[in-house]
Coordinates of C-alpha atoms and ligand atoms in Angstrom, one line a residue:
M162 CA -22.9 -15.3 -13.7
A163 CA -22.1 -16.3 -17.4
E164 CA -22.3 -14.1 -20.6
T165 CA -26.2 -13.9 -21.3
S166 CA -28.1 -12.4 -24.2
T167 CA -31.8 -11.1 -23.7
R168 CA -34.6 -11.6 -25.7
N169 CA -36.3 -8.4 -26.7
N170 CA -40.2 -9.3 -26.2
E171 CA -41.7 -5.8 -26.7
G172 CA -39.8 -3.5 -28.8
R173 CA -36.1 -3.4 -28.6
A174 CA -34.3 -3.9 -25.1
T175 CA -31.9 -0.9 -23.6
L176 CA -28.8 -1.6 -22.8
R177 CA -27.7 -0.1 -19.6
L178 CA -23.8 0.6 -19.1
V179 CA -22.8 0.3 -15.3
L180 CA -19.0 1.3 -14.7
G181 CA -16.8 -0.3 -12.0
D182 CA -17.3 2.8 -9.4
Q183 CA -21.3 3.2 -10.6
L184 CA -22.4 0.3 -8.6
S185 CA -25.2 2.3 -6.9
D186 CA -29.0 1.2 -6.4
G187 CA -30.1 4.5 -7.4
L188 CA -27.5 4.9 -10.4
S189 CA -29.2 7.1 -13.1
A190 CA -28.8 4.6 -15.9
L191 CA -30.6 2.1 -13.9
R192 CA -33.8 4.6 -12.8
D193 CA -36.4 3.5 -15.4
L194 CA -34.7 0.1 -16.0
D195 CA -37.5 -2.8 -16.9
P196 CA -35.8 -6.0 -15.6
G197 CA -38.2 -7.9 -17.8
R198 CA -36.6 -6.3 -21.0
D199 CA -33.4 -4.6 -20.5
V200 CA -29.8 -5.5 -20.3
V201 CA -27.1 -4.2 -17.6
L202 CA -23.7 -4.5 -19.0
M203 CA -20.6 -4.9 -16.4
A204 CA -17.2 -5.3 -18.0
E205 CA -14.0 -6.1 -16.4
V206 CA -11.6 -5.0 -18.7
R207 CA -7.5 -4.4 -18.8
A208 CA -7.9 -1.0 -20.3
E209 CA -9.1 0.0 -17.0
A210 CA -7.4 -2.6 -14.9
T211 CA -3.7 -1.4 -16.5
Y212 CA -4.0 2.6 -17.5
V213 CA -2.2 3.0 -14.5
G214 CA -0.8 0.0 -12.6
H215 CA -3.2 -0.3 -10.0
H216 CA -2.4 -1.9 -6.6
K217 CA -3.7 -5.1 -6.4
Q218 CA -6.0 -4.7 -3.5
K219 CA -7.7 -1.7 -5.9
I220 CA -8.6 -4.0 -9.1
A221 CA -9.5 -6.7 -6.4
L222 CA -11.7 -4.1 -4.7
I223 CA -13.5 -3.2 -7.8
F224 CA -13.7 -6.3 -9.6
A225 CA -15.1 -8.2 -6.3
A226 CA -17.7 -5.1 -6.0
M227 CA -18.8 -5.2 -9.4
R228 CA -19.5 -9.1 -9.3
S229 CA -21.2 -8.3 -6.2
F230 CA -23.3 -5.8 -7.4
A231 CA -24.0 -8.0 -10.9
L232 CA -25.3 -10.8 -8.4
R233 CA -27.3 -8.4 -6.0
L234 CA -29.4 -7.3 -9.7
E235 CA -29.5 -10.6 -10.8
G236 CA -31.4 -11.4 -7.5
R237 CA -33.9 -8.8 -8.5
G238 CA -34.3 -10.3 -11.7
V239 CA -32.1 -8.1 -14.0
T240 CA -30.8 -9.4 -16.8
I241 CA -26.7 -9.1 -17.0
R242 CA -24.4 -9.2 -19.3
Y243 CA -21.2 -9.6 -17.1
V244 CA -17.9 -10.0 -19.0
R245 CA -15.1 -11.0 -16.3
I246 CA -11.1 -10.3 -17.1
G247 CA -10.7 -13.9 -18.1
D248 CA -13.7 -14.1 -20.5
P249 CA -12.7 -15.4 -23.8
G250 CA -14.0 -12.8 -26.7
N251 CA -13.3 -10.0 -24.0
T252 CA -12.2 -6.5 -26.0
H253 CA -10.7 -5.5 -23.0
S254 CA -12.2 -2.0 -23.2
I255 CA -15.2 -0.6 -21.9
V256 CA -16.4 1.0 -25.4
G257 CA -15.1 -2.5 -26.8
E258 CA -17.4 -4.4 -24.8
V259 CA -20.5 -1.9 -25.7
E260 CA -19.9 -2.5 -29.2
R261 CA -19.5 -6.3 -29.0
A262 CA -23.0 -6.0 -27.2
L263 CA -24.7 -4.2 -30.0
A264 CA -23.1 -6.3 -32.1
D265 CA -24.4 -9.6 -30.5
Q266 CA -27.8 -8.5 -30.2
P267 CA -30.1 -5.5 -31.4
F268 CA -30.6 -2.9 -28.8
G269 CA -33.4 0.0 -29.3
A270 CA -30.7 2.4 -27.1
V271 CA -27.8 2.2 -24.6
V272 CA -28.3 4.5 -21.5
M273 CA -25.0 5.4 -19.2
T274 CA -24.6 7.2 -16.4
E275 CA -21.7 10.0 -17.0
C276 CA -17.9 8.6 -16.3
G277 CA -15.9 10.1 -13.4
E278 CA -12.6 10.3 -15.5
W279 CA -12.2 12.8 -18.5
R280 CA -10.0 9.5 -20.4
L281 CA -12.7 7.1 -20.3
A282 CA -15.5 9.9 -20.5
E283 CA -14.4 11.4 -23.6
A284 CA -14.0 7.8 -25.2
L285 CA -17.7 7.5 -24.3
S286 CA -19.0 10.7 -25.6
A287 CA -16.7 9.7 -28.9
F288 CA -18.7 6.6 -29.2
A289 CA -22.1 7.9 -28.5
A290 CA -21.5 10.8 -31.2
S291 CA -20.6 8.2 -33.5
S292 CA -22.9 5.0 -33.0
A293 CA -25.9 4.3 -34.9
V294 CA -27.8 3.0 -31.3
S295 CA -28.8 6.1 -29.8
T296 CA -27.3 6.8 -26.7
E297 CA -27.8 8.7 -23.4
I298 CA -25.6 9.7 -21.0
R299 CA -27.1 10.8 -17.7
E300 CA -26.0 13.0 -15.1
D301 CA -24.1 11.3 -12.2
D302 CA -26.6 12.5 -9.6
R303 CA -25.0 10.7 -6.4
F304 CA -22.8 13.9 -6.3
I305 CA -24.2 17.0 -3.9
C306 CA -23.6 19.5 -6.1
T307 CA -24.7 19.2 -9.7
H308 CA -22.1 20.5 -12.8
D309 CA -24.1 23.3 -13.4
R310 CA -24.2 24.7 -10.1
F311 CA -20.5 24.3 -9.3
R312 CA -20.0 26.4 -12.4
R313 CA -22.8 29.1 -11.4
W314 CA -20.8 29.3 -7.9
A315 CA -16.9 29.7 -9.9
S316 CA -18.3 32.0 -12.4
G317 CA -17.4 35.2 -12.0
K318 CA -14.8 34.5 -9.1
S319 CA -11.0 35.6 -9.4
Q320 CA -10.1 32.4 -7.0
L321 CA -12.4 29.1 -5.9
R322 CA -11.9 28.5 -2.3
M323 CA -13.2 25.5 -0.9
E324 CA -14.4 27.1 2.4
F325 CA -16.7 29.6 0.6
F326 CA -18.2 26.8 -1.7
Y327 CA -18.6 24.6 1.6
R328 CA -20.7 27.1 2.7
E329 CA -23.3 27.3 0.2
M330 CA -23.3 23.6 0.4
R331 CA -24.2 23.9 3.9
K332 CA -26.9 26.6 3.2
A333 CA -28.1 24.5 0.1
T334 CA -28.4 21.0 2.3
G335 CA -29.4 22.7 5.5
I336 CA -26.7 20.7 7.2
L337 CA -25.4 22.1 10.4
L338 CA -27.7 25.1 10.3
D339 CA -29.7 26.5 12.6
D340 CA -32.5 29.4 11.5
G341 CA -30.0 29.3 8.2
Q342 CA -27.0 30.4 10.7
P343 CA -24.3 27.7 11.3
V344 CA -24.6 25.4 14.4
G345 CA -22.0 26.8 17.3
G346 CA -21.8 30.3 15.4
T347 CA -18.8 29.1 13.2
W348 CA -18.7 27.3 9.9
N349 CA -15.2 25.7 10.1
Y350 CA -13.9 24.0 13.4
D351 CA -10.8 23.3 12.0
A352 CA -8.5 25.0 14.6
E353 CA -9.4 22.9 17.2
N354 CA -8.6 19.7 14.9
R355 CA -4.9 20.0 14.6
K356 CA -3.7 18.2 17.7
G357 CA -0.6 15.9 17.9
L358 CA -1.5 12.6 19.9
T359 CA -1.3 12.8 23.3
R360 CA 1.2 10.4 24.6
G361 CA -0.4 7.0 25.6
V362 CA -3.5 7.3 23.6
R363 CA -3.8 4.6 21.2
P364 CA -6.4 4.7 18.3
P365 CA -9.4 2.4 18.5
K366 CA -9.8 -1.1 16.8
R367 CA -11.4 -0.7 13.9
L368 CA -13.8 -2.9 11.9
R369 CA -12.7 -4.3 9.1
T370 CA -14.0 -6.8 6.5
P371 CA -12.6 -9.7 5.7
P372 CA -12.8 -10.6 2.1
D373 CA -16.3 -12.9 1.4
A374 CA -16.4 -15.8 -1.5
V375 CA -16.9 -13.4 -4.4
A376 CA -13.8 -11.4 -3.0
V377 CA -11.4 -13.9 -2.3
G378 CA -12.3 -15.3 -6.1
A379 CA -11.3 -11.8 -7.4
I380 CA -8.2 -11.9 -4.9
A381 CA -7.0 -14.9 -6.8
D382 CA -7.6 -13.7 -10.2
V383 CA -5.8 -10.4 -9.9
G384 CA -3.2 -12.2 -8.1
R385 CA -2.9 -14.6 -11.2
L386 CA -3.2 -11.8 -14.0
F387 CA -1.5 -9.1 -12.5
P388 CA 1.2 -10.3 -10.8
E389 CA 3.4 -7.7 -11.4
H390 CA 1.0 -4.7 -9.5
F391 CA 2.2 -3.0 -6.8
G392 CA 0.8 -4.2 -3.1
T393 CA 0.1 -7.2 -1.3
T394 CA -3.6 -8.5 -0.9
G395 CA -3.1 -10.5 2.7
A396 CA -4.7 -8.0 4.1
F397 CA -7.6 -6.9 2.2
G398 CA -10.1 -6.0 4.4
W399 CA -12.8 -3.0 2.3
P400 CA -16.3 -3.7 1.7
T401 CA -17.5 -4.9 -1.5
T402 CA -21.0 -4.5 -1.0
A403 CA -23.7 -2.2 0.4
E404 CA -24.8 -4.0 3.2
Q405 CA -20.5 -4.4 4.5
A406 CA -20.1 -0.7 3.7
E407 CA -23.0 0.4 6.0
R408 CA -21.7 -1.9 8.8
V409 CA -18.2 0.0 8.7
L410 CA -20.0 3.6 8.7
A411 CA -22.3 2.4 11.0
D412 CA -19.3 1.3 13.6
F413 CA -17.6 4.5 12.6
L414 CA -20.3 7.0 13.4
S415 CA -20.9 5.4 16.6
Q416 CA -17.4 4.4 18.1
V417 CA -15.3 6.6 16.0
L418 CA -16.5 9.8 14.8
P419 CA -16.5 11.5 18.6
R420 CA -12.7 11.8 18.1
F421 CA -12.1 12.3 14.7
G422 CA -12.0 15.7 15.4
D423 CA -9.2 16.0 17.7
W424 CA -6.3 13.7 16.3
Q425 CA -7.6 14.3 12.3
D426 CA -3.9 15.6 11.4
A427 CA -2.0 13.4 13.9
M428 CA 0.2 10.4 12.9
A429 CA 1.5 7.3 14.5
M430 CA 3.9 4.4 13.7
G431 CA 1.9 1.2 12.5
E432 CA -1.3 3.0 12.9
P433 CA -2.7 3.5 9.3
W434 CA -6.2 3.8 10.5
M435 CA -6.2 6.5 13.5
W436 CA -9.5 7.7 13.9
H437 CA -10.3 8.1 10.2
G438 CA -13.7 6.8 8.4
L439 CA -12.6 4.2 6.0
I440 CA -15.2 4.9 4.0
S441 CA -13.9 6.5 1.2
T442 CA -13.4 3.4 -1.0
S443 CA -16.9 2.3 -0.4
I444 CA -18.4 6.0 -1.3
N445 CA -16.3 6.6 -4.5
L446 CA -18.0 3.0 -5.6
G447 CA -21.3 4.1 -4.9
L448 CA -21.7 1.6 -1.8
L449 CA -22.4 4.5 0.6
D450 CA -24.2 7.9 0.1
P451 CA -22.2 10.7 0.7
L452 CA -25.5 12.9 1.7
D453 CA -26.7 10.0 3.9
A454 CA -22.8 9.7 5.7
C455 CA -23.2 13.8 6.6
R456 CA -27.0 13.4 7.4
R457 CA -26.4 10.7 10.1
A458 CA -22.8 12.3 11.2
E459 CA -24.9 15.5 12.0
V460 CA -27.5 13.0 13.9
E461 CA -24.6 12.2 16.3
Y462 CA -24.2 16.0 17.5
R463 CA -27.7 16.5 17.7
S464 CA -27.9 13.8 19.7
G465 CA -25.2 14.8 22.2
R466 CA -23.2 11.8 21.1
A467 CA -20.4 13.4 19.3
P468 CA -19.1 16.9 19.8
L469 CA -19.3 19.9 17.0
N470 CA -15.8 20.1 16.0
A471 CA -15.6 16.2 15.0
V472 CA -19.0 16.2 13.5
E473 CA -18.4 19.5 11.5
G474 CA -14.5 18.3 10.6
F475 CA -15.8 14.9 9.1
I476 CA -19.0 16.8 7.2
R477 CA -16.7 19.1 5.7
Q478 CA -14.2 16.5 4.2
I479 CA -17.3 15.0 2.3
L480 CA -19.7 18.2 1.8
G481 CA -17.4 20.3 1.1
W482 CA -13.6 19.1 0.1
R483 CA -14.9 16.3 -1.7
E484 CA -17.6 17.8 -3.7
F485 CA -14.9 21.0 -4.5
V486 CA -12.4 18.5 -5.9
R487 CA -15.1 16.8 -8.4
G488 CA -16.0 20.2 -8.9
I489 CA -12.6 22.0 -10.0
Y490 CA -11.9 18.6 -12.1
W491 CA -14.4 18.9 -14.5
L492 CA -14.0 22.8 -14.5
K493 CA -10.9 22.8 -15.6
V494 CA -10.1 19.4 -17.5
P495 CA -8.3 18.5 -19.5
E496 CA -6.2 21.4 -19.4
Y497 CA -5.5 20.9 -15.2
R498 CA -3.9 17.3 -16.4
Q499 CA -0.9 19.3 -17.9
R500 CA -0.5 21.8 -15.2
N501 CA 3.2 22.2 -13.7
F502 CA 3.6 25.4 -12.1
L503 CA 6.4 24.8 -10.3
D504 CA 8.3 23.1 -13.5
A505 CA 9.0 19.9 -11.5
D506 CA 11.1 17.8 -13.5
R507 CA 12.5 15.1 -11.5
A508 CA 12.0 11.6 -11.9
L509 CA 9.9 9.6 -8.3
P510 CA 12.6 8.0 -6.3
W511 CA 12.1 4.3 -6.2
F512 CA 11.5 3.9 -2.4
F513 CA 8.0 5.3 -2.6
W514 CA 7.3 1.9 -4.4
S515 CA 10.0 -0.2 -2.3
G516 CA 9.5 1.7 1.0
E517 CA 13.6 1.3 1.4
T518 CA 14.3 4.3 3.1
D519 CA 16.0 5.3 6.2
M520 CA 13.4 8.3 6.8
A521 CA 11.1 6.3 9.4
C522 CA 7.9 8.7 8.2
V523 CA 8.0 8.0 4.3
A524 CA 8.6 4.1 5.2
D525 CA 5.6 4.0 7.6
V526 CA 3.5 5.8 4.8
V527 CA 4.7 3.3 1.9
A528 CA 4.3 -0.3 4.2
T529 CA 0.7 1.2 5.0
T530 CA 0.1 2.1 1.1
R531 CA 1.5 -1.2 0.2
D532 CA -0.6 -3.5 2.7
N533 CA -3.6 -1.6 3.2
A534 CA -3.7 0.8 -0.6
Y535 CA -4.6 3.5 2.2
A536 CA -2.8 6.1 4.0
H537 CA -4.6 8.8 5.6
H538 CA -5.1 12.4 4.6
I539 CA -2.1 14.1 6.7
Q540 CA 0.0 10.8 5.5
R541 CA -0.5 11.4 1.8
L542 CA -0.5 15.2 1.9
M543 CA 2.3 16.0 4.7
V544 CA 4.9 13.2 4.6
T545 CA 4.8 11.7 0.5
G546 CA 3.1 14.6 -1.2
N547 CA 5.2 17.4 0.8
L548 CA 8.5 15.4 0.1
A549 CA 7.4 14.9 -3.8
M550 CA 6.9 18.5 -3.8
L551 CA 10.2 19.6 -2.4
L552 CA 12.0 16.9 -4.3
G553 CA 10.2 18.6 -7.5
V554 CA 8.7 15.4 -8.9
H555 CA 7.3 15.6 -12.5
P556 CA 3.6 16.1 -11.5
D557 CA 2.4 13.3 -14.1
A558 CA 5.0 10.7 -11.9
V559 CA 3.0 11.8 -9.1
D560 CA -0.5 11.5 -10.2
D561 CA 0.7 8.3 -11.6
W562 CA 1.9 7.2 -8.2
Y563 CA -1.5 8.1 -6.0
L564 CA -3.8 7.0 -9.1
S565 CA -2.1 3.7 -8.8
V566 CA -1.5 3.1 -5.0
Y567 CA -5.1 3.8 -3.2
A568 CA -8.2 1.9 -3.2
D569 CA -10.0 5.1 -3.7
A570 CA -8.3 6.4 -6.0
Y571 CA -10.1 8.1 -9.4
E572 CA -8.6 10.7 -11.6
W573 CA -11.5 13.5 -10.9
V574 CA -10.8 12.9 -6.9
E575 CA -6.7 12.5 -6.9
M576 CA -5.5 14.7 -9.4
P577 CA -7.0 18.0 -7.8
N578 CA -5.5 16.4 -4.2
T579 CA -2.0 15.8 -5.9
R580 CA -1.6 18.5 -8.5
G581 CA -3.7 21.1 -6.3
M582 CA -3.4 20.7 -2.8
A583 CA -0.5 18.5 -2.4
T584 CA 2.1 19.9 -4.8
F585 CA 1.2 23.1 -6.1
A586 CA 1.1 22.2 -9.6
D587 CA -1.9 23.6 -10.3
G588 CA -0.4 27.0 -9.5
G589 CA -3.2 27.8 -7.2
I590 CA -6.3 26.6 -7.9
V591 CA -7.2 23.9 -5.2
G592 CA -5.1 25.8 -2.5
S593 CA -3.8 29.4 -2.0
K594 CA 0.2 28.0 -0.8
P595 CA 2.0 25.0 -1.2
Y596 CA 1.5 22.9 1.8
A597 CA 5.9 22.8 2.3
A598 CA 7.1 22.0 5.5
S599 CA 10.0 21.2 7.1
G600 CA 10.6 18.3 9.5
A601 CA 9.0 20.0 12.8
Y602 CA 5.9 19.6 11.7
I603 CA 6.0 15.8 11.2
D604 CA 7.9 15.9 14.3
R605 CA 4.9 18.1 15.9
M606 CA 2.1 15.8 14.1
S607 CA 3.4 12.3 14.7
D608 CA 5.7 10.0 16.4
Y609 CA 8.2 9.3 13.8
C610 CA 10.9 11.3 14.4
G611 CA 11.8 9.4 17.7
S612 CA 12.6 6.2 15.7
C613 CA 14.3 7.9 12.5
R614 CA 17.9 7.3 11.6
Y615 CA 17.6 11.3 10.6
D616 CA 17.7 13.8 12.9
V617 CA 14.6 16.1 12.7
K618 CA 16.6 19.5 14.7
A619 CA 19.6 19.0 12.6
K620 CA 19.2 21.6 9.6
T621 CA 22.1 20.8 7.3
G622 CA 24.5 17.7 6.8
E623 CA 23.9 14.1 5.9
K624 CA 22.5 13.4 9.0
A625 CA 20.1 15.9 9.1
C626 CA 16.0 15.5 8.2
P627 CA 15.7 15.5 4.5
F628 CA 12.5 17.3 4.9
N629 CA 14.8 20.4 6.5
R630 CA 17.4 19.8 4.3
L631 CA 15.0 20.4 0.9
Y632 CA 12.7 23.0 2.6
W633 CA 14.4 26.3 2.5
G634 CA 15.9 25.3 -0.8
F635 CA 12.5 24.7 -2.3
L636 CA 11.5 28.2 -1.6
E637 CA 14.8 29.5 -2.6
R638 CA 14.5 27.4 -6.3
N639 CA 10.9 28.6 -6.8
R640 CA 11.3 32.0 -6.0
P641 CA 10.4 33.8 -9.0
R642 CA 7.1 31.6 -9.0
L643 CA 6.0 32.0 -5.3
R644 CA 7.7 34.9 -4.3
D645 CA 4.3 37.1 -4.8
N646 CA 2.1 35.0 -2.9
V647 CA 1.4 36.8 -0.2
R648 CA 0.8 33.8 2.3
L649 CA 4.2 32.9 1.7
A650 CA 5.8 36.5 2.5
M651 CA 6.8 35.5 6.3
P652 CA 9.1 32.7 5.1
Y653 CA 10.6 35.1 1.7
R654 CA 11.0 37.7 4.7
T655 CA 13.2 35.0 6.6
L656 CA 14.9 34.1 3.5
D657 CA 15.9 37.6 2.3
N658 CA 17.2 38.6 6.0
F659 CA 19.4 35.4 5.6
G660 CA 21.6 37.0 3.1
P661 CA 22.6 35.9 -0.4
E662 CA 25.6 33.5 0.9
R663 CA 23.3 31.8 3.2
R664 CA 20.5 31.2 1.0
A665 CA 22.9 29.8 -1.9
A666 CA 24.1 27.4 1.0
L667 CA 20.6 26.5 1.6
L668 CA 20.4 26.4 -2.0
E669 CA 23.2 23.9 -2.3
E670 CA 22.4 22.3 0.7
A671 CA 19.0 20.9 -0.6
E672 CA 20.2 20.1 -4.2
A673 CA 22.5 17.5 -2.6
A674 CA 19.6 16.2 -0.7
R675 CA 17.6 15.9 -4.0
T676 CA 20.8 14.1 -5.3
M677 CA 20.9 11.8 -2.4
L678 CA 17.1 11.0 -2.3
G679 CA 16.9 11.0 -6.4
A680 CA 19.8 9.0 -6.6
V681 CA 17.8 6.2 -5.9
I682 CA 15.4 6.4 -8.6
R683 CA 15.1 2.8 -10.4
P684 CA 16.8 -0.4 -9.6
G685 CA 18.7 -2.2 -12.6
Ligands
FAD913 P1 -11.6 10.4 6.4 O1 -10.5 11.2 6.6 O2 -12.1 9.8 7.3 O3 -12.6 11.9 5.4 C1 -13.9 11.3 5.3 C2 -14.4 11.3 3.8 O4 -14.5 12.6 3.7 C3 -13.7 10.5 3.0 O5 -14.0 9.2 3.5 C4 -13.8 11.1 1.6 O6 -14.6 10.7 0.8 C5 -13.6 12.4 2.2 N1 -12.7 13.3 2.0 C6 -11.6 13.9 3.0 N2 -10.9 14.3 2.3 C7 -11.2 14.8 1.2 C8 -10.3 15.2 0.0 N3 -9.1 16.3 0.3 N4 -10.7 15.1 -1.5 C9 -11.9 14.2 -1.3 N5 -12.7 13.7 -0.6 C10 -11.9 13.7 0.8 N6 -9.4 10.6 -1.7 C11 -10.3 9.7 -2.5 O7 -11.1 9.4 -2.3 N7 -9.7 9.4 -3.3 C12 -8.1 9.6 -4.0 O8 -7.7 9.4 -5.1 C13 -7.3 10.7 -3.0 N8 -6.4 11.1 -3.2 C14 -5.7 11.8 -2.7 C15 -4.4 12.2 -2.8 C16 -3.5 13.5 -1.9 C17 -2.3 13.7 -2.7 C18 -4.1 13.8 -1.0 C19 -3.6 14.9 -0.3 C20 -5.3 13.3 -0.3 C21 -5.8 12.1 -1.3 N9 -7.7 11.8 -1.2 C22 -8.3 11.0 -2.1 C23 -8.2 12.5 0.1 C24 -8.3 11.9 1.3 O9 -6.7 11.6 1.7 C25 -9.2 10.4 1.6 O10 -10.2 10.4 1.2 C26 -9.0 10.0 2.7 O11 -7.8 9.5 3.1 C27 -10.0 8.8 2.8 O12 -9.9 7.8 3.9 P2 -11.0 8.1 4.9 O13 -12.4 7.3 4.3 O14 -10.8 7.2 6.1 O15 -11.3 9.2 5.4
DLZ914 C1 -10.6 1.6 -11.8 C2 -11.5 0.4 -12.6 C3 -10.9 -0.7 -13.0 C4 -9.7 -1.1 -12.2 N1 -11.4 -1.7 -13.6 C5 -12.4 -1.8 -14.0 C6 -13.6 -2.2 -14.9 O1 -12.4 -3.4 -15.5 N2 -14.4 -2.3 -15.5 C7 -15.2 -1.1 -15.0 O2 -16.2 -0.7 -15.8 N3 -14.5 -0.2 -14.3 C8 -13.1 -0.3 -13.7 N4 -12.8 0.6 -13.0 C9 -13.0 1.9 -12.8 C10 -13.3 2.7 -14.1 O3 -11.9 3.1 -14.2 C11 -13.8 4.2 -13.9 O4 -15.5 3.8 -13.8 C12 -13.7 5.2 -14.3 O5 -12.2 5.6 -14.4 C13 -14.3 6.4 -14.1 O6 -14.2 7.0 -12.8
SF4_915 FE1 10.7 11.9 8.8 FE2 12.5 13.7 9.1 FE3 11.3 12.5 10.9 FE4 12.8 11.3 9.7 S1 13.5 12.8 11.0 S2 10.7 10.8 10.6 S3 12.8 11.6 8.0 S4 10.5 13.7 9.6

């Protein structure tokens, strides 16, 4: 898979760019590929590997999956111009590599699939506008909802809510519909999916994917070239080919999906996977097709192997949330990247990186994040996200962390989840209210508090759970921004009933907790 150049037999060849998260056989940029003539360009570049300090596993995953995809295409007789991270001459930017390919050989056209992130999409559009070679940017039709369709749905609405978008998508795809009506008579079974873990029940053993030879090479390259990046690679277990990803999905659907709903929001110490799918890395890379995953989950329900609350819940995450956040991102970017509705201004405490904290819940989430480049949804939302919001960490710092540390993170999906769902920095575009919660929520949904140095029942003082100390002060501090939110009417009424003196004391308590936790910013 050395760098190669093609010979142009009949007319000029087309250069087809495939990015690191575009590893799908049916990619639009590859659709009319002429294997005897065209060249597929894939490039490992520092600009992509370092625009945030990605977790080592994330870079290794992407490089390994890119290398395997290139081998797959080569096996089908396609000519690949594959630029490795260590290749001499690598310009270390995607546009630089397209330009270098054009300088090395005459091409008649450049074809690419639209890029998932605004940052790189802008650079590629600028290239297309200025290049002497005709450049076509095709729609990414691996998503279920097109940009056009999302814009039409959003148009004229004062509020964009996932639930209503999701119903549209159910109708558009026919998934979980009987005669145009939702199966079981209800669109959403979330109310059945909020159980804390039953005592004595443990999650099933999961199918992980030990690194194959290609992944072993990528892990070694990353260890050598990005030693300072966050995270470890010893537990690497992510699929890097479509076949490996298929095995993980099949295992999930047959062994795990039936209980997915029951404990979707539960957390347990030292249990990173629970009953989750472990498929986001593969879907986002293009190794799995999201619509296929939804349809196959529906088959599990229709054939009586999985209950409706589990199957509907799983499908909603993909057909609903995943498509919704992608739609929101492209509707609102670039302005969305600047949003800071709560005027949050604090730095991210250092323990988000080091895990060195007495907060048992946070320490466990940071540990799985470091070891697996993964934490499940409720850990991301209600532990680290909730804490960052209650502390008032600047959304740029929060985004930077989430985009860096998770193997499935790309800005189009990370940012609406972080700036929108988790921290309310978007002011209510993704969610109707902040997901702020005290320690009682974490205690209800996990076994963390039993082994924590802090007391989840205590509200004030140094031994009290920091989530408790921060919660009321967060509401009081943000009163001018949040008091008109109808969904917060109840907590604000409670605060009002406390009276001015107690409110001032709660604010002081929260400030003391912010100082205590925020004091640990960065060693040295
Ligand atoms: P499961 O729980 O098994 O869900 C199945 C699939 O549904 C996932 O694989 C994913 O494709 C999709 N999905 C579920 N929830 C969401 C959601 N909220 N948004 C988009 N897709 C969803 N997901 C990412 O793919 N990349 C990110 O960078 C990312 N950042 C997040 C940041 C925060 C603050 C939060 C709260 C959530 C974030 N998510 C992100 C969503 C979700 O946490 C992950 O998709 C999920 O944890 C992936 O693990 P899984 O495959 O086991 O998911
Ligand atoms: C995330 C990433 C990384 C770490 N490295 C590369 C790379 O070297 N080459 C590449 O083509 N893509 C990489 N990616 C994925 C891109 O950042 C991704 O395609 C865009 O952000 C759009 O989602
Ligand atoms: Fe987390 Fe508070 Fe429970 Fe400790 S007591 S685990 S900090 S919620």
